[in-house]
Coordinates of N, CA and C in Angstrom, one line a residue:
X1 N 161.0 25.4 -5.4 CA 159.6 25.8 -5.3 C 159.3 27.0 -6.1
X2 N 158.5 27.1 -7.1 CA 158.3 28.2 -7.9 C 157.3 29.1 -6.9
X3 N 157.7 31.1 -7.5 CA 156.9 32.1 -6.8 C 156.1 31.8 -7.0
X4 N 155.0 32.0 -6.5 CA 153.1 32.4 -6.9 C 153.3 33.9 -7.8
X5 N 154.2 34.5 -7.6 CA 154.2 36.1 -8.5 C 154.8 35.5 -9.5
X6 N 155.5 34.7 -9.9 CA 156.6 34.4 -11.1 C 155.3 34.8 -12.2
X7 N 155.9 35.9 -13.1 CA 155.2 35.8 -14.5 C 155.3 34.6 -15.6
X8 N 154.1 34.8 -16.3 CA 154.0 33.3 -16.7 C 154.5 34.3 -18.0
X9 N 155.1 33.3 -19.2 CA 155.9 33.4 -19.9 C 155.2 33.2 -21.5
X10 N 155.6 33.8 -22.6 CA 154.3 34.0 -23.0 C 154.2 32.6 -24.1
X11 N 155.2 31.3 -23.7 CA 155.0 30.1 -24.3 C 153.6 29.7 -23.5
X12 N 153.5 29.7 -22.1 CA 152.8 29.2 -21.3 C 151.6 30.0 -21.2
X13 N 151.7 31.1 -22.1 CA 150.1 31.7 -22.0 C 149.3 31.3 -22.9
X14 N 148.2 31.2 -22.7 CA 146.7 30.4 -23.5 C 146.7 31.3 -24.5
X15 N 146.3 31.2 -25.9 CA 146.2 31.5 -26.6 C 145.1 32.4 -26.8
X16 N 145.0 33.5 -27.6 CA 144.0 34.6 -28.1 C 143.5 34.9 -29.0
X17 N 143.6 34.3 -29.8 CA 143.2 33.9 -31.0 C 141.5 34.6 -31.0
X18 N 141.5 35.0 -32.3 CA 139.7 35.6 -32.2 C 139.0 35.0 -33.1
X19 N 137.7 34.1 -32.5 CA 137.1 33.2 -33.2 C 136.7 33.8 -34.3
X20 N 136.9 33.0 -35.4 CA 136.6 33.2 -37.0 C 134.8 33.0 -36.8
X21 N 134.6 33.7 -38.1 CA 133.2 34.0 -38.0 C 133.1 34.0 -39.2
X22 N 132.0 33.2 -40.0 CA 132.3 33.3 -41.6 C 130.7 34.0 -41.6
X23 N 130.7 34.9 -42.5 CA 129.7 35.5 -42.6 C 129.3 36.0 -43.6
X24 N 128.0 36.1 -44.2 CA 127.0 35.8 -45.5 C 127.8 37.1 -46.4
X25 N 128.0 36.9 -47.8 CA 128.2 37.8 -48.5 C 126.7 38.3 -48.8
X26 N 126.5 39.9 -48.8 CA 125.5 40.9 -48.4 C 126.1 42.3 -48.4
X27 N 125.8 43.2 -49.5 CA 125.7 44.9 -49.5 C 125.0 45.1 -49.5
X28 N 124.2 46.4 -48.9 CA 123.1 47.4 -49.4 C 123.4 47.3 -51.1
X29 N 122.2 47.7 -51.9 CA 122.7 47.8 -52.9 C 121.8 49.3 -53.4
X30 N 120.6 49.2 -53.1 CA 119.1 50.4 -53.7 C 119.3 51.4 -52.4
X31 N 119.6 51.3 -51.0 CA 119.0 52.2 -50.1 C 120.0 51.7 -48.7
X32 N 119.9 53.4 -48.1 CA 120.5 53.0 -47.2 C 119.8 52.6 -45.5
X33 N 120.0 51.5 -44.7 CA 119.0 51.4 -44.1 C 119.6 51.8 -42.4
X34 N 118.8 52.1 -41.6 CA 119.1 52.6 -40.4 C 118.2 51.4 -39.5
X35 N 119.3 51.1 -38.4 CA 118.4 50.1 -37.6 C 118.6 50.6 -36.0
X36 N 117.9 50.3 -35.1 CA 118.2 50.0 -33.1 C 118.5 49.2 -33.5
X37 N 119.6 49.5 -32.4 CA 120.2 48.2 -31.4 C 119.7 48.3 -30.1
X38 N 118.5 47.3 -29.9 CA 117.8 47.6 -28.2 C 118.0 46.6 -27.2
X39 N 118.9 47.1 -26.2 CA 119.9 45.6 -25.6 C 120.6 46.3 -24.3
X40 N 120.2 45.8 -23.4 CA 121.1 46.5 -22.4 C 122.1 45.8 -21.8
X41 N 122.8 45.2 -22.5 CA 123.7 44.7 -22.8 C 124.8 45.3 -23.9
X42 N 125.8 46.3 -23.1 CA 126.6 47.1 -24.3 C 127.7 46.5 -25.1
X43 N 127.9 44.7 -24.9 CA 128.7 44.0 -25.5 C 128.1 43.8 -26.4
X44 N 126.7 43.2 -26.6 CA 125.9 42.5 -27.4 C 125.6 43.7 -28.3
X45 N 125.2 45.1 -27.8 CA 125.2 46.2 -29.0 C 126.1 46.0 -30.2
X46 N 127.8 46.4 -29.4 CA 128.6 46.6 -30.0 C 128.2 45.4 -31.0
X47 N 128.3 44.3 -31.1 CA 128.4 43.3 -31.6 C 127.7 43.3 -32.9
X48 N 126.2 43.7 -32.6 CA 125.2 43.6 -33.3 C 125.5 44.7 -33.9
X49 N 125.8 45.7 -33.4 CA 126.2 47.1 -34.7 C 127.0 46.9 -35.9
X50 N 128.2 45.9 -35.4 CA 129.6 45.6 -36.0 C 129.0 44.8 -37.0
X51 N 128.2 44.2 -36.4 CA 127.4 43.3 -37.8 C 127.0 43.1 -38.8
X52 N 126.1 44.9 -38.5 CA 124.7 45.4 -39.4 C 126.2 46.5 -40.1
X53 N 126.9 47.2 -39.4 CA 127.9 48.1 -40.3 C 128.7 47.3 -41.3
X54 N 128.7 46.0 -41.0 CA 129.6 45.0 -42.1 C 128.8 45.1 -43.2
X55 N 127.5 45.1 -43.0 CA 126.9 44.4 -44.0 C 125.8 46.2 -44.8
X56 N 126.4 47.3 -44.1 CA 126.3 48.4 -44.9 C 125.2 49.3 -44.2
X57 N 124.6 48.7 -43.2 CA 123.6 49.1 -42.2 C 124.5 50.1 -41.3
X58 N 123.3 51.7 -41.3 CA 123.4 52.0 -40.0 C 123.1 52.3 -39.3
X59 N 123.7 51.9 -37.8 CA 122.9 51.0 -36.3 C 123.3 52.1 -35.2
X60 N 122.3 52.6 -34.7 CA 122.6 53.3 -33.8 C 121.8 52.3 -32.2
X61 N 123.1 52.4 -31.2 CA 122.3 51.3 -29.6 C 122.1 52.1 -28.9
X62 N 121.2 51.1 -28.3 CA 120.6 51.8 -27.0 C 120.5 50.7 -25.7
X63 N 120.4 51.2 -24.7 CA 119.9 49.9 -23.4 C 118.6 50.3 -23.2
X64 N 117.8 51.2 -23.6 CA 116.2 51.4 -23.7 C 115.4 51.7 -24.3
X65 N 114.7 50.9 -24.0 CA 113.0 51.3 -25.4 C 112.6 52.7 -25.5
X66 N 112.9 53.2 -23.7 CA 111.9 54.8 -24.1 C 113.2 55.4 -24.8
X67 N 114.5 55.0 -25.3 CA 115.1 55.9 -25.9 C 114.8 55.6 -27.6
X68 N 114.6 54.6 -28.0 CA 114.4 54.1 -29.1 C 112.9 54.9 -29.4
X69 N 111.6 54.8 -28.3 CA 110.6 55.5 -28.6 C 110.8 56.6 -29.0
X70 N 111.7 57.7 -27.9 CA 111.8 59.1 -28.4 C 112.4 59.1 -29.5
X71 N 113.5 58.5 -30.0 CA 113.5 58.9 -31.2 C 112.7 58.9 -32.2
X72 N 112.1 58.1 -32.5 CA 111.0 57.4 -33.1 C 109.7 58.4 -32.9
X73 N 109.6 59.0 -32.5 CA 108.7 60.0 -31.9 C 109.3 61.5 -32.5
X74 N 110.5 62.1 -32.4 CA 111.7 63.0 -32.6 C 111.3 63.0 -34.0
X75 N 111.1 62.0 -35.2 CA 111.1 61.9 -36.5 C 112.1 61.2 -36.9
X76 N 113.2 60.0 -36.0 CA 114.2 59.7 -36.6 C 113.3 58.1 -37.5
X77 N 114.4 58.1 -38.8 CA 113.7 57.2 -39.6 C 114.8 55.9 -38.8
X78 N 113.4 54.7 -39.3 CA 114.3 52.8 -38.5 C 113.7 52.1 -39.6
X79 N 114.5 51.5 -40.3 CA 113.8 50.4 -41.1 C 114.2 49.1 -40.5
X80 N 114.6 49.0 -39.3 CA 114.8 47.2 -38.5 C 115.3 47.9 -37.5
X81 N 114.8 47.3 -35.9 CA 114.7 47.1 -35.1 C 115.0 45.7 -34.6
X82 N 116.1 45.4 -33.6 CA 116.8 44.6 -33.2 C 116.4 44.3 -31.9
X83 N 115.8 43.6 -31.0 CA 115.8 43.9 -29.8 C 115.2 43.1 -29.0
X84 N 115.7 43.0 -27.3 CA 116.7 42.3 -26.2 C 115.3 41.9 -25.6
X85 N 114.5 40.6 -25.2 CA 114.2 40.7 -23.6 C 113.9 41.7 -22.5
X86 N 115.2 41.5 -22.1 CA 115.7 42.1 -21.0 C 115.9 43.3 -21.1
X87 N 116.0 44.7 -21.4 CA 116.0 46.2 -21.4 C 116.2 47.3 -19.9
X88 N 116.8 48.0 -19.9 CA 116.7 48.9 -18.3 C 115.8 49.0 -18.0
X89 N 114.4 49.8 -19.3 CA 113.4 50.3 -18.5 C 112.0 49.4 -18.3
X90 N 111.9 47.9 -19.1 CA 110.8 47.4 -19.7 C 111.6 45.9 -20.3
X91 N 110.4 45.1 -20.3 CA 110.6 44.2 -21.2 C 110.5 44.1 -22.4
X92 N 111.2 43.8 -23.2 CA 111.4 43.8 -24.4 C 110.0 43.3 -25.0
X93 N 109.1 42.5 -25.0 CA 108.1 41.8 -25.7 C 107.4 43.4 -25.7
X94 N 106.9 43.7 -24.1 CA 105.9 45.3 -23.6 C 106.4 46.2 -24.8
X95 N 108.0 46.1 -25.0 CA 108.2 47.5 -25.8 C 107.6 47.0 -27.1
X96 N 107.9 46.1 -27.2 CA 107.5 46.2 -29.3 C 105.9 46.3 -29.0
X97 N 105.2 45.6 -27.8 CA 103.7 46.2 -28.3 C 103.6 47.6 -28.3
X98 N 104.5 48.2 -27.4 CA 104.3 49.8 -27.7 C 105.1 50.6 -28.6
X99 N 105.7 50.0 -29.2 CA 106.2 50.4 -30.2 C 105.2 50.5 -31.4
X100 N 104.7 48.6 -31.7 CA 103.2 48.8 -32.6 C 102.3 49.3 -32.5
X101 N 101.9 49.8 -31.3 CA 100.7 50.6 -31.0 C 101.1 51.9 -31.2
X102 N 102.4 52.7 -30.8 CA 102.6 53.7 -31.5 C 102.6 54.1 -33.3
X103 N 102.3 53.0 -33.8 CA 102.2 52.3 -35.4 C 103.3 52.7 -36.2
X104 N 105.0 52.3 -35.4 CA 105.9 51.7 -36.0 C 105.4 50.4 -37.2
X105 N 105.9 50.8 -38.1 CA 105.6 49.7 -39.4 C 107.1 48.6 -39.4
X106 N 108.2 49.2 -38.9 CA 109.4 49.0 -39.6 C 109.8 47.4 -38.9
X107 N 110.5 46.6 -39.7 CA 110.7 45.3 -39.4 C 111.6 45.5 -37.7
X108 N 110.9 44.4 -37.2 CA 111.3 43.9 -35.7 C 112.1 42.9 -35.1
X109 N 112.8 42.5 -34.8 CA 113.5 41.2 -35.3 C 114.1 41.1 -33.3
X110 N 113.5 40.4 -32.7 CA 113.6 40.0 -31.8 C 114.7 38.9 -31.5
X111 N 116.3 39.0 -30.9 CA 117.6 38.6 -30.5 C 117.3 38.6 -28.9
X112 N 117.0 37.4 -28.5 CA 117.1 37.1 -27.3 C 117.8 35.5 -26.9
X113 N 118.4 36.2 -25.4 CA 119.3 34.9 -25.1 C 118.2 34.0 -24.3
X114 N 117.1 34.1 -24.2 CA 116.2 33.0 -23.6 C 115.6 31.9 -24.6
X115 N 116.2 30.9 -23.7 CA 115.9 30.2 -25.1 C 114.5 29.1 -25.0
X116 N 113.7 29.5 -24.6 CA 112.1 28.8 -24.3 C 111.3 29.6 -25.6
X117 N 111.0 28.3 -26.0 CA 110.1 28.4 -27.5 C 108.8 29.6 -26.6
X118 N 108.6 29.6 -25.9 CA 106.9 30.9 -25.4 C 107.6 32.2 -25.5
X119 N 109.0 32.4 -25.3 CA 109.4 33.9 -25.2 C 109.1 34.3 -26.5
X120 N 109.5 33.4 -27.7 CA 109.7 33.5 -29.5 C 108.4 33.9 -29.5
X121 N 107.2 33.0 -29.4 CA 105.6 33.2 -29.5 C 104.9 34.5 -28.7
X122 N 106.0 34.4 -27.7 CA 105.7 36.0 -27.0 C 105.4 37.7 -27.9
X123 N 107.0 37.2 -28.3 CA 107.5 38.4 -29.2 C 106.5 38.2 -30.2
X124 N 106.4 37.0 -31.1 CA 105.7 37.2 -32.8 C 104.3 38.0 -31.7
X125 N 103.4 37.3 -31.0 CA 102.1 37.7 -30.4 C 102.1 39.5 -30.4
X126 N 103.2 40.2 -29.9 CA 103.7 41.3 -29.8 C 103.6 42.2 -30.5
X127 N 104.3 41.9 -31.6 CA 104.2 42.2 -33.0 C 105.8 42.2 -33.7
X128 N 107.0 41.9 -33.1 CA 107.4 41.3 -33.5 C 107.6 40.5 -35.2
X129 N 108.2 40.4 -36.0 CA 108.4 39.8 -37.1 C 109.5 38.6 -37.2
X130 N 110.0 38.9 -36.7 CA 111.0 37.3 -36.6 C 111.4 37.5 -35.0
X131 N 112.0 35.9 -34.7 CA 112.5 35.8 -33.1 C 113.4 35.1 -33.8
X132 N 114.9 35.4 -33.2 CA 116.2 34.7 -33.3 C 116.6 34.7 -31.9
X133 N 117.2 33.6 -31.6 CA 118.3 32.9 -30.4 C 119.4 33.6 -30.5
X134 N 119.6 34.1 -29.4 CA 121.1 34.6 -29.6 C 122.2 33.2 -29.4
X135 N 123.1 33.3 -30.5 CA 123.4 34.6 -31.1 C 122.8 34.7 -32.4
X136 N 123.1 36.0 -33.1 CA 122.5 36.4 -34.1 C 122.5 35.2 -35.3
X137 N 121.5 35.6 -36.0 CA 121.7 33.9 -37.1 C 121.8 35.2 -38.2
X138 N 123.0 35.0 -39.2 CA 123.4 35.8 -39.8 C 122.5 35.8 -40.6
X139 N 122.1 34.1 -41.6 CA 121.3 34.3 -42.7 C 120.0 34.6 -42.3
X140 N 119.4 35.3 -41.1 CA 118.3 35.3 -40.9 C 118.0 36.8 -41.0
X141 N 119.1 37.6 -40.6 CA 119.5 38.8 -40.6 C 119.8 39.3 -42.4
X142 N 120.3 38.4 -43.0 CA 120.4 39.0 -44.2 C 119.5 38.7 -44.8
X143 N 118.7 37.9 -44.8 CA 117.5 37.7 -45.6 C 116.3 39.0 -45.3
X144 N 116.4 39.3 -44.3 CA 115.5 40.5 -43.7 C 116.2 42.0 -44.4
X145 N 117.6 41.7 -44.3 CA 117.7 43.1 -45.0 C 117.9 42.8 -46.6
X146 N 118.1 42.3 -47.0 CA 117.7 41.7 -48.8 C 116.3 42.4 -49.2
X147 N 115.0 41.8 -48.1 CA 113.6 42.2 -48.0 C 113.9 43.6 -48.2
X148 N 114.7 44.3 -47.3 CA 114.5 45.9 -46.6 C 115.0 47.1 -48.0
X149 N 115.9 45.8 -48.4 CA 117.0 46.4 -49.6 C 116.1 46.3 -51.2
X150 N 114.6 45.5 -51.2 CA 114.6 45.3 -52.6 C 115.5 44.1 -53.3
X151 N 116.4 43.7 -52.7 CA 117.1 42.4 -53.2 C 116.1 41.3 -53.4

């Protein structure tokens, strides 16, 4: 009868392998662009940063709007804005209208894991510029920064 403690051996361990991800060829080429990551969710940050830094962007996260506001208020420059639903302090739709009403110009790009077509209509209503399903749709993301870049 085998232990319950017996270590499992590393033929019999499941594999780890890290899903391949093919992803759009895309540089900055004219300018360099700064985006949020607004997600309170610090896996999905990381992720979404790793993404925008691949492709020459840089992403500073957050898990809150009022932190994205202060900066944004502070003088920091954002040419895309990425952002969650769900947030610590607010809902994500509330923030981008206050974001627009604070008269942020810079592209919006709404990544949410709810996947009911009214959340999407929510965000565009909001002010919002694109709604994407998570996960991120790459060429939707590069075509937005292509726009941001002059490409």
């Amino acid at each position: 009868m085998a232990s319950e403690s017996a270590p499992v051996t590393s033929a019999a361990a499941p594999s780890r392998r890290r899903p391949s991800v093919e992803l759009p060829e895309f540089k900055l080429k004219n300018k360099q662009l700064n985006a949020f990551v607004v997600d309170e969710h610090e896996f999905s940050c990381k992720i979404e940063k790793a993404f925008l830094g691949y492709f020459g962007v840089r992403a500073e996260t957050m898990g809150s709007a009022a932190k994205a506001m202060e900066l944004i208020r502070g003088g920091q420059s954002v040419d895309l804005i990425l952002i969650e639903k769900f947030l610590e302090d607010m809902d994500g739709i509330e923030a981008t209208k206050q974001l627009r009403a604070m008269g942020v110009t810079c592209k919006i790009m709404a990544v949410c894991c709810y996947p009911f077509e009214e959340v999407g209509e929510q965000f565009l209503a909001a002010g919002a510029d694109i709604y994407n399903e998570k996960p991120l749709d790459f060429e939707k993301l590069v075509e937005v920064l292509k726009e941001l870049d002059g490409q």
